[in-house]
PDB file of C-alpha atoms in Angstrom:
ATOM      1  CA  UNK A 189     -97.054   4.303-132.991  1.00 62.00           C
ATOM      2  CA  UNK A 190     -93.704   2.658-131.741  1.00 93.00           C
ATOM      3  CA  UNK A 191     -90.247   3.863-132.077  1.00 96.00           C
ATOM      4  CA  UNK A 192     -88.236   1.095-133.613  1.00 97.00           C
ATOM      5  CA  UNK A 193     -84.845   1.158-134.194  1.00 98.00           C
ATOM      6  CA  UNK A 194     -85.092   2.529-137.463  1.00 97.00           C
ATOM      7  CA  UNK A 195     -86.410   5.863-135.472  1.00 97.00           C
ATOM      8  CA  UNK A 196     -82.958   6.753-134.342  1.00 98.00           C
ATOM      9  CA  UNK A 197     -80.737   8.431-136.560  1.00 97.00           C
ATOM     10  CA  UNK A 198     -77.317   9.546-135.137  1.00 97.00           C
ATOM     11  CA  UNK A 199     -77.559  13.463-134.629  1.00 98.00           C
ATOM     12  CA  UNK A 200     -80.090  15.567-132.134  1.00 97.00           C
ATOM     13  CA  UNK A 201     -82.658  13.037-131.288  1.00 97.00           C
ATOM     14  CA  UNK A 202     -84.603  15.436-128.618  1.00 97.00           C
ATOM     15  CA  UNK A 203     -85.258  18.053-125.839  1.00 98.00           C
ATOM     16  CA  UNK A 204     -87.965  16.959-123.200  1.00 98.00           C
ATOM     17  CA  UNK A 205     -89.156  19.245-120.104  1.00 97.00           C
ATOM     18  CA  UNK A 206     -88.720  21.706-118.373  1.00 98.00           C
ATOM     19  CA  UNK A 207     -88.709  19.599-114.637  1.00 98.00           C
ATOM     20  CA  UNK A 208     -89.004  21.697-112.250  1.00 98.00           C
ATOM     21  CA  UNK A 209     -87.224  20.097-108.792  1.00 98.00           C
ATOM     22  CA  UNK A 210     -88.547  20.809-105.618  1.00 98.00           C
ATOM     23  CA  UNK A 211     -86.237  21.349-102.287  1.00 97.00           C
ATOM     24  CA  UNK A 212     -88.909  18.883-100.598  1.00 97.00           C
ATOM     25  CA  UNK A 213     -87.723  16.307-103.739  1.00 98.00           C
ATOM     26  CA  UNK A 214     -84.057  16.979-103.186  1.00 97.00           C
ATOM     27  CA  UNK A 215     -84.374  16.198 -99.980  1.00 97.00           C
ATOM     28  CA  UNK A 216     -86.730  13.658-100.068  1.00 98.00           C
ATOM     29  CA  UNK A 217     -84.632  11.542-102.306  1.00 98.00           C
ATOM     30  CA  UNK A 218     -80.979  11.774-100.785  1.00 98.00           C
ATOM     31  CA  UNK A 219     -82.405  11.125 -97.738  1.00 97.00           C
ATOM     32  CA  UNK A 220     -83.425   7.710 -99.086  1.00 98.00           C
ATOM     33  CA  UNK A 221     -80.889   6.683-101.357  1.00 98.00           C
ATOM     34  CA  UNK A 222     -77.562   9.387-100.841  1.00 97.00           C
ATOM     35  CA  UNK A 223     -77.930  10.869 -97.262  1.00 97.00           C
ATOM     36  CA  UNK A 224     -74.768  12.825 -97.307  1.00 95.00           C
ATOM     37  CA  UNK A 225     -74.892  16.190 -95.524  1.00 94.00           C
ATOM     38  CA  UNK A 226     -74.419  18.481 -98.641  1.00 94.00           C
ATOM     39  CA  UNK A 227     -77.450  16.930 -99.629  1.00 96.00           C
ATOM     40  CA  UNK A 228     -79.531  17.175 -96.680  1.00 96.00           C
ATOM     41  CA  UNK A 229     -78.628  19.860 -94.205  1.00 94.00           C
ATOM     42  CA  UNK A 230     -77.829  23.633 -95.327  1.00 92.00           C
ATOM     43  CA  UNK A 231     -75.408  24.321 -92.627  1.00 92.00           C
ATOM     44  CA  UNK A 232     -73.117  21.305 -93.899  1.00 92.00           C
ATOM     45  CA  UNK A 233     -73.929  22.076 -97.330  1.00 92.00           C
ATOM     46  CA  UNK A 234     -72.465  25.257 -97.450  1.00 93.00           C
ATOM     47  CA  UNK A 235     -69.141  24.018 -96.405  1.00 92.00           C
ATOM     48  CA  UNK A 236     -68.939  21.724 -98.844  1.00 89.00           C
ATOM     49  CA  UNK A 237     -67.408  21.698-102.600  1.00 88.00           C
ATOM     50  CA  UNK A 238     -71.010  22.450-103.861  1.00 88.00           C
ATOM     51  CA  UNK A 239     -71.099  25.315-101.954  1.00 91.00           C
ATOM     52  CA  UNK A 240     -74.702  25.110-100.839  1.00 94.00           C
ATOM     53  CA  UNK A 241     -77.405  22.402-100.994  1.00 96.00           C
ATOM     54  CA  UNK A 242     -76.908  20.472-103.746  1.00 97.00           C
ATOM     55  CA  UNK A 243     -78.931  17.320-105.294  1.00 97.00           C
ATOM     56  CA  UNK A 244     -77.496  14.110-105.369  1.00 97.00           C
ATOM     57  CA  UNK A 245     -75.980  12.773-108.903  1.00 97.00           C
ATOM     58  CA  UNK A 246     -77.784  10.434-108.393  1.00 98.00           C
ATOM     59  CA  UNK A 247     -81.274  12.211-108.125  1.00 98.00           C
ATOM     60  CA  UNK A 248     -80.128  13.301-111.962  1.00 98.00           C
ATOM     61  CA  UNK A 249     -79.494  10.333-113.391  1.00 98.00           C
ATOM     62  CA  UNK A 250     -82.682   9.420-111.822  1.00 98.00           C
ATOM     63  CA  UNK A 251     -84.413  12.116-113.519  1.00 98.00           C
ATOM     64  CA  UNK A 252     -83.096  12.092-116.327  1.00 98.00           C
ATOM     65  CA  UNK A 253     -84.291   8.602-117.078  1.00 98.00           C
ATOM     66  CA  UNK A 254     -87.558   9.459-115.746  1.00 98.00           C
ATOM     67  CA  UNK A 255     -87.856  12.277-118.628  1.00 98.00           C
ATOM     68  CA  UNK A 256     -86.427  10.181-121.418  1.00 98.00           C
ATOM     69  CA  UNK A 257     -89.101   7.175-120.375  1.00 97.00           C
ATOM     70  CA  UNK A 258     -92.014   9.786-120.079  1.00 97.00           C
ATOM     71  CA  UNK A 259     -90.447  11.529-123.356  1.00 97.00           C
ATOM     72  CA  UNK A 260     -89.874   8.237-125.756  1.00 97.00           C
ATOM     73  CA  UNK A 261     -88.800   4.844-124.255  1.00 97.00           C
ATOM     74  CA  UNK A 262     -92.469   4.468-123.303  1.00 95.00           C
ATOM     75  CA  UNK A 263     -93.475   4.574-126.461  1.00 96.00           C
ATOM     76  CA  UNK A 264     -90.643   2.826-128.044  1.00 97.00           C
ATOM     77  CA  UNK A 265     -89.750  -0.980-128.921  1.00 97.00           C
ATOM     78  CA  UNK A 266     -87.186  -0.865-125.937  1.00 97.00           C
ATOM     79  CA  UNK A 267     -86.081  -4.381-125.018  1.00 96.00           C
ATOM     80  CA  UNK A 268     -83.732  -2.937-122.667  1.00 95.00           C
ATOM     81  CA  UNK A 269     -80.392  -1.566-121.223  1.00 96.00           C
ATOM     82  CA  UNK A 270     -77.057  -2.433-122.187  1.00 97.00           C
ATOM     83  CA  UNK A 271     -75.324  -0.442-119.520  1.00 97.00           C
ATOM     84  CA  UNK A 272     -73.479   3.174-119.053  1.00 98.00           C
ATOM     85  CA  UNK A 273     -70.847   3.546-120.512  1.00 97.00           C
ATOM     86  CA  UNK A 274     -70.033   6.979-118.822  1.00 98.00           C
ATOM     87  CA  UNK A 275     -72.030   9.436-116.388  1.00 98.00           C
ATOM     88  CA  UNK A 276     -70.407  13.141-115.553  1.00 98.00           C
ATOM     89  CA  UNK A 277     -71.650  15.694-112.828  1.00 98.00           C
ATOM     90  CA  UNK A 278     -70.798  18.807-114.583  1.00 97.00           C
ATOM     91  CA  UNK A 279     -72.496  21.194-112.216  1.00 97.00           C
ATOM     92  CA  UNK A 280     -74.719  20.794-108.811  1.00 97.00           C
ATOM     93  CA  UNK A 281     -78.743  20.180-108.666  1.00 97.00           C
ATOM     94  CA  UNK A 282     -79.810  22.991-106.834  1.00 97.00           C
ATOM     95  CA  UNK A 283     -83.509  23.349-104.828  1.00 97.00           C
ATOM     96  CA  UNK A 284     -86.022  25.079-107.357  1.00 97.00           C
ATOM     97  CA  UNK A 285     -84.079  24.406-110.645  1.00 98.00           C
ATOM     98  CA  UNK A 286     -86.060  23.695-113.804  1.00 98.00           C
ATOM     99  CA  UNK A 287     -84.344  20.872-115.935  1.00 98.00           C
ATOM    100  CA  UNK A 288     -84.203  20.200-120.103  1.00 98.00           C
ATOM    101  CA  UNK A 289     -82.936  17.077-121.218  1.00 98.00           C
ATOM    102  CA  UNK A 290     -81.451  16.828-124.819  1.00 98.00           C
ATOM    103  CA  UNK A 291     -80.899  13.587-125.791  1.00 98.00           C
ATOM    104  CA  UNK A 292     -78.067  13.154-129.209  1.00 98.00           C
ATOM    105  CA  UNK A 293     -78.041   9.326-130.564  1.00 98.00           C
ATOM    106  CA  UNK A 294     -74.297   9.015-130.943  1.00 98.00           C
ATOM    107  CA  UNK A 295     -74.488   5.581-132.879  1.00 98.00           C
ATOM    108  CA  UNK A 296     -77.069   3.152-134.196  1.00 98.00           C
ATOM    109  CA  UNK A 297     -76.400  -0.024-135.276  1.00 97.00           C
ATOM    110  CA  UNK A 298     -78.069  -3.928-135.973  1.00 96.00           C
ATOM    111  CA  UNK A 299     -77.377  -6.178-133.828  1.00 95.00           C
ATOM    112  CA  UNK A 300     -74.785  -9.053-134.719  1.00 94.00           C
ATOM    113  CA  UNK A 301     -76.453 -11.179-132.412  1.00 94.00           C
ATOM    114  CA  UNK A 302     -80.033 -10.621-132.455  1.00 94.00           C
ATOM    115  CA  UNK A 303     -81.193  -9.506-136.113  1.00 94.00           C
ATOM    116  CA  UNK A 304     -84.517  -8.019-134.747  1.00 96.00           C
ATOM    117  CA  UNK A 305     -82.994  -5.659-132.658  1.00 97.00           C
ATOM    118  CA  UNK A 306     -80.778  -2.674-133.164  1.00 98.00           C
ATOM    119  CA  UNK A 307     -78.312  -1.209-130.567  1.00 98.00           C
ATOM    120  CA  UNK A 308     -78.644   2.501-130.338  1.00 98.00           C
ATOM    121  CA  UNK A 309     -75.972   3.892-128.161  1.00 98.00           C
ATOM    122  CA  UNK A 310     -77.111   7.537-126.983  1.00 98.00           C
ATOM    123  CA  UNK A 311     -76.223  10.311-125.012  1.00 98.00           C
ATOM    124  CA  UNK A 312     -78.071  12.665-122.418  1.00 98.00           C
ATOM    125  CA  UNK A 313     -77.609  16.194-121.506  1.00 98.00           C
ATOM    126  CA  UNK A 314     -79.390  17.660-118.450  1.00 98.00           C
ATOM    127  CA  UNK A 315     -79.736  21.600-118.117  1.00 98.00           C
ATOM    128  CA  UNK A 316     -80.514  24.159-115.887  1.00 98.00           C
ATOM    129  CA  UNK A 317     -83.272  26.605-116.612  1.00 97.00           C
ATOM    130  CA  UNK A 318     -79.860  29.210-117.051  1.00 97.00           C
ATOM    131  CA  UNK A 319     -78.603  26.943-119.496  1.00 98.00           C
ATOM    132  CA  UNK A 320     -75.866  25.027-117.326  1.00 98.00           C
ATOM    133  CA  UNK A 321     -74.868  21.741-118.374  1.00 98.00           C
ATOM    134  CA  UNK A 322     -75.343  20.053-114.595  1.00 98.00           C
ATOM    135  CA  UNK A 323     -74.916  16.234-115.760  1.00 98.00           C
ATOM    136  CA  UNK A 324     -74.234  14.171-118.899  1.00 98.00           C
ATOM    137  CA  UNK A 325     -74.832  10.337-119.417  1.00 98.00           C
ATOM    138  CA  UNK A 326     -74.086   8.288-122.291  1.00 98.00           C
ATOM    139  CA  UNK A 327     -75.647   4.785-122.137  1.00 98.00           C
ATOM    140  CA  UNK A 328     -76.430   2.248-124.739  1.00 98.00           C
ATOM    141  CA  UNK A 329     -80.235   0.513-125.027  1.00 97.00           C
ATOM    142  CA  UNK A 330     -81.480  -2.815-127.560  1.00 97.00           C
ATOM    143  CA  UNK A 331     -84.725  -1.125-129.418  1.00 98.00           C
ATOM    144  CA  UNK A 332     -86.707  -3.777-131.777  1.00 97.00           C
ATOM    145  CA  UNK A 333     -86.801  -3.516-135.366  1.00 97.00           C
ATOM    146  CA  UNK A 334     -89.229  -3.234-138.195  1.00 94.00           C
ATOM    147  CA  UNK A 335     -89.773  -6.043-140.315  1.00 88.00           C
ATOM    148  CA  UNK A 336     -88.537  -5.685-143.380  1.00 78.00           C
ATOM    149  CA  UNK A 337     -90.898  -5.477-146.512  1.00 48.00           C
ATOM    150  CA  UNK A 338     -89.421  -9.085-147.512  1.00 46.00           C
ATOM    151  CA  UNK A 339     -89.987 -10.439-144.099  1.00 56.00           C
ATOM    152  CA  UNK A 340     -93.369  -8.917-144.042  1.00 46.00           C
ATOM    153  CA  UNK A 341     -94.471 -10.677-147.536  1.00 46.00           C
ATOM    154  CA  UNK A 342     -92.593 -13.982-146.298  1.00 44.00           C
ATOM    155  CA  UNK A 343     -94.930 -13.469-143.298  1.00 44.00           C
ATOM    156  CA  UNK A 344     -97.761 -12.845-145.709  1.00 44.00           C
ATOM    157  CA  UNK A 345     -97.302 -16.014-148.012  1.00 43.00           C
ATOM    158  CA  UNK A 346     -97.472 -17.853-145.108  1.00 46.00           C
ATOM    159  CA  UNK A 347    -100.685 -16.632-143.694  1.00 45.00           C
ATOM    160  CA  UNK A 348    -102.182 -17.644-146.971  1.00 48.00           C
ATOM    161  CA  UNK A 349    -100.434 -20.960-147.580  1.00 49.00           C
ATOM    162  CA  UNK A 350    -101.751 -21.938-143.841  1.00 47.00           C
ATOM    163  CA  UNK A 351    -105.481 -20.840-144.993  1.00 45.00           C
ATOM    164  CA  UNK A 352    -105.275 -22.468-148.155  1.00 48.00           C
ATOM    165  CA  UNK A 353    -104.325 -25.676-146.791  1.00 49.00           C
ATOM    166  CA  UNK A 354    -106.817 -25.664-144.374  1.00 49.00           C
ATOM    167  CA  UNK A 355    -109.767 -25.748-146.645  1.00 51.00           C
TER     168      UNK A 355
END
């Protein structure tokens, strides 16, 4: 079954993993998208604000979409982003940490512009395995709608008046 619209109601929506996060992966990733030294080389790292190696914010947004797809957008009616609105590193990614997402819709509403489609603004929450809040995100996505019993009988009537022309 498909999440529509409809399937988000403004509260706790839900909690996906744990992800556990490799050094390899750290690494891996900042070397291809954020190769700063706190990122890639211990020595540098722990001279740096994080203290230590640290993931890129990047690598969490990055994951954290990657659990909410695997969790529910690939199984919803997503017709796509609207954009972030707001992204906060809280805390650093650290080599070996085990990640839970919690994901709170923050507002759901129909679209003025498109009446199939709802806008469903929402907002993730990406723990540690210690309970740390290391990154939040609050983004905004266009999910399709369910037809509405009317539209669906409209739809119906149709199907017959079509057949019954026909013959």
């Amino acid at each position: 079954m498909s999440l529509t619209f409809e399937d988000f109601r403004p509260g706790h929506f839900a909690t996906f993993g744990p992800r556990h996060v490799s050094r390899e992966e750290l690494i891996a990733f900042a070397s291809e998208f954020d190769p700063q030294p706190m990122h890639l080389d211990d020595e540098a790292a722990a001279s740096s604000l994080a203290g230590g190696l640290s993931g890129s914010g990047w690598h969490m947004c990055a994951l954290a979409m990657r659990m909410q797809v695997d969790g529910f957008i690939g199984r919803a009616d997503s017709r796509g982003g609207l954009g972030v609105d707001e992204v906060k590193w809280m805390a650093p990614l650290r080599p070996g940490d085990d990640l839970t997402l919690q994901v709170h819709v923050e507002e759901a509403r129909a679209s003025g512009s498109r009446p199939d489609c709802g806008i469903v603004r929402m907002r993730a929450e990406l723990f540690n395995a210690s309970g740390g809040r290391l990154m939040s995100i609050a983004r905004s996505g266009l999910f399709g709608r369910r037809p509405a019993a009317s539209d669906r009988g409209a739809c119906l009537r149709g199907l017959l008046r079509r057949h019954t022309d026909t013959q």
